[in-house]
Coordinates of C-alpha atoms in Angstrom, one line a residue:
X1 CA 32.6 45.7 -32.5
X2 CA 33.3 43.0 -29.9
X3 CA 31.2 44.9 -27.3
X4 CA 28.3 45.3 -29.8
X5 CA 28.4 41.5 -30.6
X6 CA 28.4 40.7 -26.9
X7 CA 25.4 43.0 -26.2
X8 CA 23.5 41.5 -29.1
X9 CA 24.3 37.9 -28.0
X10 CA 23.2 38.7 -24.4
X11 CA 20.0 40.3 -25.7
X12 CA 19.3 37.3 -28.0
X13 CA 19.8 34.9 -25.0
X14 CA 17.5 36.9 -22.8
X15 CA 14.9 37.0 -25.6
X16 CA 15.1 33.2 -26.0
X17 CA 14.9 32.7 -22.2
X18 CA 11.7 34.9 -22.1
X19 CA 10.2 33.0 -25.0
X20 CA 11.0 29.6 -23.4
X21 CA 9.5 30.7 -20.1
X22 CA 6.3 32.0 -21.7
X23 CA 5.8 30.5 -25.1
X24 CA 2.1 31.3 -25.2
X25 CA 1.8 35.1 -25.6
X26 CA -2.0 35.1 -25.2
X27 CA -4.2 35.3 -22.1
X28 CA -5.8 31.9 -22.8
X29 CA -5.0 28.9 -25.0
X30 CA -6.9 26.1 -26.6
X31 CA -5.7 22.5 -26.1
X32 CA -5.4 21.4 -29.7
X33 CA -4.3 17.7 -29.1
X34 CA -2.4 15.2 -27.1
X35 CA 0.2 12.8 -28.4
X36 CA 1.5 9.8 -26.5
X37 CA 4.9 8.2 -27.0
X38 CA 6.6 5.2 -25.5
X39 CA 3.4 3.3 -24.6
X40 CA 4.1 0.2 -26.6
X41 CA 1.9 -2.0 -24.4
X42 CA -0.4 0.5 -22.7
X43 CA -3.4 1.5 -24.8
X44 CA -3.8 5.2 -25.6
X45 CA -7.3 5.3 -24.1
X46 CA -6.1 4.1 -20.7
X47 CA -3.8 7.2 -20.5
X48 CA -6.2 9.7 -22.1
X49 CA -8.9 8.6 -19.6
X50 CA -6.7 9.9 -16.7
X51 CA -6.1 13.4 -18.1
X52 CA -8.2 16.2 -16.7
X53 CA -8.2 18.1 -20.0
X54 CA -9.3 17.2 -23.5
X55 CA -8.8 18.6 -27.0
X56 CA -10.9 21.7 -27.4
X57 CA -10.6 22.8 -23.8
X58 CA -9.7 26.5 -23.1
X59 CA -7.1 27.0 -20.4
X60 CA -5.6 30.2 -19.0
X61 CA -2.0 30.6 -20.2
X62 CA -0.7 31.1 -16.7
X63 CA -2.3 27.8 -15.6
X64 CA -1.1 25.7 -18.5
X65 CA 2.2 24.4 -17.1
X66 CA 0.7 23.6 -13.7
X67 CA -2.1 21.7 -15.5
X68 CA 0.4 19.7 -17.6
X69 CA 2.6 18.9 -14.6
X70 CA -0.4 17.8 -12.5
X71 CA -1.4 15.4 -15.3
X72 CA 2.1 14.1 -15.6
X73 CA 1.9 13.1 -12.0
X74 CA -1.4 11.4 -12.6
X75 CA 0.0 9.3 -15.3
X76 CA 3.1 8.5 -13.2
X77 CA 0.9 7.4 -10.3
X78 CA -0.7 4.7 -12.3
X79 CA 2.5 2.9 -11.4
X80 CA 2.9 1.6 -15.0
X81 CA 5.9 3.6 -15.9
X82 CA 9.5 4.3 -14.7
X83 CA 9.3 7.9 -16.0
X84 CA 6.7 10.3 -17.5
X85 CA 7.8 13.6 -19.1
X86 CA 6.0 16.1 -21.4
X87 CA 6.7 18.7 -24.0
X88 CA 4.4 21.1 -25.8
X89 CA 4.3 23.7 -28.6
X90 CA 2.1 26.8 -28.7
X91 CA 1.3 28.4 -32.0
X92 CA -1.3 31.1 -32.3
X93 CA -2.9 30.2 -29.0
X94 CA -3.2 26.5 -29.8
X95 CA -1.3 24.0 -27.7
X96 CA -0.1 20.5 -28.8
X97 CA 1.1 18.3 -25.9
X98 CA 3.2 15.2 -26.0
X99 CA 3.6 12.9 -23.1
X100 CA 6.5 10.5 -23.2
X101 CA 6.5 7.4 -20.9
X102 CA 9.0 4.7 -20.1
X103 CA 7.1 1.4 -19.5
X104 CA 8.0 -1.1 -16.8
X105 CA 8.1 -4.8 -17.0
X106 CA 4.5 -6.0 -16.6
X107 CA 5.0 -9.7 -16.2
X108 CA 7.3 -10.9 -13.4
X109 CA 7.4 -13.8 -11.0
X110 CA 8.4 -12.9 -7.5
X111 CA 9.9 -15.8 -5.5
X112 CA 8.3 -16.2 -2.1
X113 CA 10.8 -16.9 0.6
X114 CA 9.5 -15.2 3.7
X115 CA 9.2 -15.6 7.5
X116 CA 5.9 -17.1 8.7
X117 CA 5.3 -14.4 11.4
X118 CA 3.9 -10.9 11.6
X119 CA 7.2 -9.2 11.0
X120 CA 10.9 -10.0 10.7
X121 CA 11.7 -9.3 14.4
X122 CA 8.8 -11.5 15.6
X123 CA 10.2 -14.4 13.5
X124 CA 13.8 -13.7 14.7
X125 CA 12.7 -13.9 18.3
X126 CA 11.6 -17.5 17.9
X127 CA 14.8 -18.6 16.1
X128 CA 12.9 -21.4 14.4
X129 CA 14.1 -21.9 10.8
X130 CA 11.1 -24.2 10.2
X131 CA 8.8 -21.1 10.2
X132 CA 9.6 -20.3 6.6
X133 CA 7.2 -19.9 3.6
X134 CA 8.2 -20.4 0.0
X135 CA 6.6 -20.3 -3.4
X136 CA 5.9 -17.9 -6.2
X137 CA 3.9 -14.7 -6.6
X138 CA 3.1 -14.3 -10.3
X139 CA 2.0 -10.8 -11.2
X140 CA 0.7 -9.7 -14.6
X141 CA 0.3 -5.9 -14.5
X142 CA -1.3 -3.9 -17.3
X143 CA -2.9 -7.1 -18.7
X144 CA -4.0 -6.6 -22.3
X145 CA -2.6 -3.0 -22.1
X146 CA -5.7 -1.9 -20.2
X147 CA -4.2 -1.4 -16.7
X148 CA -5.8 -4.7 -15.6
X149 CA -4.0 -6.8 -12.9
X150 CA -3.9 -10.5 -12.5
X151 CA -2.1 -12.0 -9.5
X152 CA -1.6 -15.6 -8.6
X153 CA 0.2 -16.6 -5.4
X154 CA 1.1 -20.2 -4.7
X155 CA 2.8 -20.7 -1.4
X156 CA 4.0 -23.7 0.6
X157 CA 6.0 -24.2 3.7
X158 CA 4.8 -23.3 7.2
X159 CA 1.8 -21.4 5.9
X160 CA 0.1 -22.5 2.8
X161 CA -1.7 -20.0 0.6
X162 CA -3.4 -20.1 -2.8
X163 CA -4.7 -16.7 -4.1
X164 CA -6.0 -15.6 -7.4
X165 CA -7.1 -11.9 -8.0
X166 CA -8.2 -10.2 -11.2
X167 CA -8.9 -6.4 -11.3
X168 CA -10.5 -4.6 -14.2
X169 CA -10.3 -0.8 -13.7
X170 CA -13.2 -0.1 -16.2
X171 CA -16.2 -2.2 -17.1
X172 CA -18.0 1.1 -17.8
X173 CA -15.8 4.0 -18.8
X174 CA -18.7 6.5 -18.9
X175 CA -19.5 5.8 -15.2
X176 CA -16.0 5.0 -14.1
X177 CA -17.0 1.6 -12.9
X178 CA -14.5 -1.3 -12.4
X179 CA -14.5 -4.8 -11.0
X180 CA -12.2 -6.9 -8.8
X181 CA -12.7 -10.6 -8.0
X182 CA -10.6 -12.8 -5.8
X183 CA -10.4 -16.3 -4.4
X184 CA -8.3 -17.2 -1.3
X185 CA -7.3 -20.3 0.6
X186 CA -5.1 -20.4 3.7
X187 CA -3.9 -23.3 5.8
X188 CA -1.3 -23.4 8.5
X189 CA 0.6 -25.9 10.6
X190 CA 0.1 -23.7 13.6
X191 CA -2.5 -21.3 15.0
X192 CA -2.3 -18.3 17.4
X193 CA -5.1 -19.5 19.6
X194 CA -4.8 -16.9 22.4
X195 CA -2.5 -14.0 23.7
X196 CA -0.7 -13.9 27.0
X197 CA 1.3 -10.9 28.2
X198 CA 0.6 -9.5 24.8
X199 CA 2.5 -12.3 23.1
X200 CA 1.0 -14.8 20.7
X201 CA 0.5 -18.3 22.1
X202 CA 0.6 -20.9 19.3
X203 CA -0.7 -24.5 19.0
X204 CA 1.0 -26.8 16.5
X205 CA -0.9 -29.9 15.6
X206 CA 1.1 -33.2 15.1
X207 CA -1.2 -34.5 12.4
X208 CA -3.4 -32.5 10.1
X209 CA -3.8 -28.7 10.0
X210 CA -5.3 -26.8 13.0
X211 CA -6.8 -24.0 10.8
X212 CA -8.3 -23.6 7.3
X213 CA -9.8 -20.5 5.7
X214 CA -11.4 -20.2 2.3
X215 CA -13.0 -17.0 1.0
X216 CA -14.3 -15.4 -2.2
X217 CA -14.8 -11.7 -2.8
X218 CA -16.2 -9.4 -5.5
X219 CA -15.8 -5.6 -5.5
X220 CA -17.5 -3.0 -7.6
X221 CA -15.1 -0.1 -8.0
X222 CA -16.1 3.5 -8.7
X223 CA -13.0 5.3 -10.0
X224 CA -13.1 9.0 -10.5
X225 CA -9.4 9.0 -11.1
X226 CA -6.2 7.2 -10.0
X227 CA -6.4 9.4 -6.9
X228 CA -10.1 9.1 -6.0
X229 CA -11.8 5.7 -5.7
X230 CA -14.6 4.0 -3.8
X231 CA -15.6 0.4 -3.6
X232 CA -18.5 -1.8 -2.6
X233 CA -17.2 -5.3 -1.6
X234 CA -19.2 -8.5 -1.0
X235 CA -17.3 -11.4 0.5
X236 CA -18.1 -15.0 1.5
X237 CA -15.9 -17.1 3.7
X238 CA -15.7 -20.3 5.6
X239 CA -13.3 -21.0 8.4
X240 CA -12.5 -24.2 10.4
X241 CA -10.3 -25.0 13.4
X242 CA -9.6 -28.4 14.9
X243 CA -11.4 -29.7 17.9
X244 CA -8.2 -29.3 19.9
X245 CA -8.1 -25.5 19.3
X246 CA -11.8 -25.1 20.2
X247 CA -11.0 -27.0 23.4
X248 CA -7.9 -24.8 24.2
X249 CA -9.9 -21.6 23.6
X250 CA -13.7 -22.0 23.4
X251 CA -13.9 -18.2 22.7
X252 CA -11.8 -18.5 19.5
X253 CA -15.0 -18.5 17.4
X254 CA -17.2 -18.3 20.5
X255 CA -19.4 -20.9 22.2
X256 CA -16.8 -23.6 21.6
X257 CA -17.6 -23.6 17.8
X258 CA -15.0 -25.1 15.5
X259 CA -16.4 -23.8 12.2
X260 CA -18.2 -20.7 10.9
X261 CA -19.4 -19.2 7.7
X262 CA -20.0 -15.5 7.0
X263 CA -21.0 -12.8 4.5
X264 CA -19.2 -9.5 4.7
X265 CA -20.4 -6.3 3.1
X266 CA -18.1 -3.3 3.0
X267 CA -18.2 0.3 1.6
X268 CA -14.8 2.0 1.3
X269 CA -13.4 5.3 -0.1
X270 CA -9.8 6.4 -0.8
X271 CA -8.6 9.9 -1.6
X272 CA -4.9 9.6 -2.5
X273 CA -3.4 13.0 -3.2
X274 CA 0.2 12.0 -2.4
X275 CA 2.9 13.1 -4.8
X276 CA 4.0 9.5 -5.2
X277 CA 2.5 6.3 -3.8
X278 CA 5.7 4.4 -2.9
X279 CA 7.4 7.0 -0.6
X280 CA 5.2 10.2 -0.4
X281 CA 6.8 13.5 0.5
X282 CA 3.9 15.9 -0.1
X283 CA 0.2 15.8 -0.3
X284 CA -2.4 13.9 1.7
X285 CA -4.0 10.5 2.0
X286 CA -7.5 9.6 3.3
X287 CA -9.3 6.3 3.5
X288 CA -12.4 5.1 5.3
X289 CA -14.4 1.9 5.4
X290 CA -17.7 0.8 6.9
X291 CA -18.4 -2.9 7.0
X292 CA -20.8 -5.4 8.5
X293 CA -20.2 -9.2 8.9
X294 CA -23.2 -11.6 9.0
X295 CA -22.7 -15.2 10.2
X296 CA -24.6 -18.0 8.6
X297 CA -26.2 -21.0 10.4
X298 CA -25.9 -19.3 13.8
X299 CA -22.1 -19.7 13.6
X300 CA -21.2 -16.4 15.2
X301 CA -22.3 -13.0 16.5
X302 CA -22.6 -10.3 13.7
X303 CA -20.4 -7.2 14.1
X304 CA -19.9 -3.8 12.5
X305 CA -16.5 -2.2 11.8
X306 CA -15.6 1.4 11.0
X307 CA -12.1 2.2 10.0
X308 CA -10.5 5.6 9.0
X309 CA -7.1 7.0 8.3
X310 CA -5.7 10.4 7.4
X311 CA -2.1 11.4 6.8
X312 CA -0.6 14.7 5.7
X313 CA 2.9 15.0 4.0
X314 CA 4.6 18.4 4.0
X315 CA 7.9 19.6 2.4
X316 CA 9.5 21.9 5.0
X317 CA 12.6 22.7 3.0
X318 CA 14.5 21.5 0.0
X319 CA 15.4 18.2 1.6
X320 CA 13.4 18.2 4.8
X321 CA 9.9 16.6 5.0
X322 CA 7.3 16.1 7.8
X323 CA 4.6 13.4 8.0
X324 CA 1.8 13.4 10.5
X325 CA -1.3 11.2 10.6
X326 CA -3.8 9.2 12.6
X327 CA -5.9 6.1 12.1
X328 CA -8.6 4.3 14.2
X329 CA -11.1 1.5 14.4
X330 CA -14.4 0.9 16.1
X331 CA -15.8 -2.6 16.2
X332 CA -19.3 -3.0 17.6
X333 CA -21.0 -6.3 18.5
X334 CA -23.0 -7.9 21.4
X335 CA -20.2 -10.5 21.8
X336 CA -16.7 -10.8 20.5
X337 CA -14.8 -13.8 19.2
X338 CA -11.0 -14.0 19.8
X339 CA -10.4 -14.5 16.0
X340 CA -11.9 -11.0 15.4
X341 CA -10.1 -9.3 18.3
X342 CA -7.4 -7.7 16.1
X343 CA -6.0 -4.2 16.7
X344 CA -2.3 -3.3 16.9
X345 CA 0.7 -5.5 16.2
X346 CA 0.0 -6.6 12.6
X347 CA -0.1 -4.1 9.7
X348 CA -0.9 -1.2 12.1
X349 CA 1.4 -0.8 15.1
X350 CA 3.3 1.6 17.4
X351 CA 6.9 1.3 16.4
X352 CA 8.9 -0.1 19.3
X353 CA 6.2 -2.7 20.0
X354 CA 6.9 -4.9 17.0
X355 CA 7.3 -7.9 19.4
X356 CA 3.9 -7.4 20.9
X357 CA 0.3 -8.0 19.9
X358 CA -2.3 -5.7 21.4
X359 CA -5.7 -7.1 20.6
X360 CA -8.9 -5.2 21.1
X361 CA -12.2 -4.0 19.6
X362 CA -11.3 -0.3 19.2
X363 CA -8.0 1.5 18.7
X364 CA -6.5 4.9 17.9
X365 CA -3.0 5.4 16.4
X366 CA -1.0 8.6 15.9
X367 CA 2.3 8.8 14.0
X368 CA 4.7 11.6 13.0
X369 CA 8.1 11.6 11.4
X370 CA 10.7 14.1 10.2
X371 CA 12.8 13.0 7.2
X372 CA 16.0 14.4 5.8
X373 CA 17.0 13.3 2.3
X374 CA 20.6 12.0 2.2
X375 CA 20.8 10.6 -1.3
X376 CA 18.6 11.2 -4.4
X377 CA 19.9 9.5 -7.5
X378 CA 17.3 9.5 -10.2
X379 CA 19.0 6.8 -12.3
X380 CA 22.0 4.5 -11.9
X381 CA 22.7 3.1 -15.4
X382 CA 23.4 -0.6 -15.5
X383 CA 25.4 -0.7 -18.7
X384 CA 25.6 -4.5 -18.7
X385 CA 21.8 -4.7 -19.3
X386 CA 20.4 -3.6 -22.6
X387 CA 16.7 -3.5 -21.7
X388 CA 15.7 0.1 -20.8
X389 CA 12.9 -1.3 -18.5
X390 CA 15.4 -2.7 -16.0
X391 CA 18.7 -1.0 -16.7
X392 CA 18.0 2.1 -14.7
X393 CA 18.2 1.9 -10.9
X394 CA 16.8 4.8 -8.9
X395 CA 18.1 5.3 -5.3
X396 CA 16.9 7.6 -2.5
X397 CA 17.9 7.4 1.1
X398 CA 16.3 9.3 4.0
X399 CA 17.2 9.7 7.7
X400 CA 14.0 9.6 9.7
X401 CA 13.2 10.6 13.3
X402 CA 9.7 9.4 14.5
X403 CA 7.3 9.2 17.4
X404 CA 4.2 7.0 17.6
X405 CA 1.4 6.7 20.1
X406 CA -1.5 4.3 20.3
X407 CA -4.3 3.2 22.5
X408 CA -6.4 -0.1 22.4
X409 CA -9.7 -0.6 24.1
X410 CA -10.3 -4.3 24.9
X411 CA -13.3 -5.3 27.1
X412 CA -13.3 -8.9 26.2
X413 CA -9.8 -10.4 26.3
X414 CA -7.8 -7.9 28.4
X415 CA -7.0 -10.3 31.2
X416 CA -3.3 -11.2 31.2
X417 CA -2.6 -8.6 28.5
X418 CA -1.3 -5.5 30.3
X419 CA -0.7 -3.4 27.2
X420 CA -4.4 -3.1 26.4
X421 CA -6.4 -0.1 27.8
X422 CA -3.1 1.7 28.2
X423 CA -1.3 4.5 26.3
X424 CA 1.5 3.1 24.1
X425 CA 4.4 5.4 23.1
X426 CA 7.4 4.7 21.0
X427 CA 10.1 6.7 19.1
X428 CA 13.4 6.5 17.5
X429 CA 15.6 7.0 14.4
X430 CA 15.5 5.1 11.1
X431 CA 17.2 4.8 7.7
X432 CA 14.8 4.4 4.8
X433 CA 15.9 3.3 1.3
X434 CA 13.7 3.6 -1.8
X435 CA 14.8 1.9 -5.0
X436 CA 13.8 -0.3 -7.9
X437 CA 10.1 -0.8 -8.7
X438 CA 8.9 1.2 -5.6
X439 CA 10.8 -1.1 -3.2
X440 CA 11.1 0.5 0.3
X441 CA 13.4 -0.9 2.9
X442 CA 13.4 0.4 6.5
X443 CA 15.9 -0.1 9.3
X444 CA 14.8 1.6 12.6
X445 CA 16.1 1.8 16.1
X446 CA 13.2 2.4 18.5
X447 CA 12.5 2.7 22.2
X448 CA 9.1 2.2 23.8
X449 CA 7.4 3.3 27.0
X450 CA 8.1 -0.1 28.6
X451 CA 11.8 0.5 28.3
X452 CA 12.3 -2.0 25.4
X453 CA 14.7 -1.0 22.7
X454 CA 15.9 -2.6 19.6
X455 CA 16.7 -2.5 15.9
X456 CA 13.7 -3.3 13.7
X457 CA 13.4 -4.0 9.9
X458 CA 10.5 -3.2 7.7
X459 CA 9.5 -3.3 4.0
X460 CA 7.0 -0.5 3.3
X461 CA 6.3 3.1 4.0
X462 CA 5.6 3.4 7.8
X463 CA 2.3 5.4 7.4

């Protein structure tokens, strides 16, 4: 009798397992409806717009779960939620899906207390505590529950900034059109007026500010999905440097000018197929942009810029990941101003060369990295906090080995800057930490071709 009961129990468990693995015992199913739970702020239409299926669609039963998982990732990559999960029922070939989301905080002030240089190590090299910026960055995400963003940055200190940006993902849902407008003002107590030995040379004015920049931009966004977007951007700007700067470097704007005005038109496209946007481990990323800058009142020489970037992310094993990619820039003009001679050393760089600026008109950059996951904690509960939007702390840690290479072409300002028109190579080991609200912290030890070595800190995904 005991044996018979055991056999029946095992049989029942196997039957339940089979039923759970394949609840739809038909070749194809009809999507009967979608229910959303947990989106107290986010409007249903915002989420339904992202889904690649709609009620009434017919789907092969074998493709159902991959379809639902792909759409779960699409909702998660809106970066509006801590978690997105789904459940579904299947009765007589009709599927009812429920997506559950855990919303984030959408209004948060971020204090600005930052170094006034390109990166932490460049600031640390100067050992000047006056080169500090402070203020507040006020961000309202998911404004009106429509995935709209409003950002206001008020910054004082060494560099003064005032920025206001408003992004609307949809002004026409049928055509997938959105809009982004922004106004920006920048003033600084110092200016990088030239480069020597691939180091920035600064001029600090005793009275007044040596540089002022004000610009406005409007972008028409065409959004196929959260992963595929293109934009047409029109910008206007005016820039002014002091007479002393124009005297120190007549080529800063060219022809000894101390002021210029411009219009910039740019067409850009992004295809973001990464599994997650903060610290991707699989998928791919592509972006390209073509822009032209026109100068008004004969205040500069027009130039055309083409930029492109492609990165592939591959899971090699359960906890082993490989990243490889390249990016480049072409800048074409009859004559170049020093202010536009930007290549490597800012947002794009060869790791190991953080203390150098390599200016130029054209550049190519190659990066690869092998990452081993050391820690993966989905949620550390902070029991002393009641709010579920902030009482769960994820933590992931990766050991990363990397090699970078880059080359900058400079035919205008290469004198006294030996790293231009030369192959740059760097590599090393790093520890990457990913945590709360997509925060990425990097600590990397790198060696470059010149023999320099050091420990460098960073705050975003390296590529």
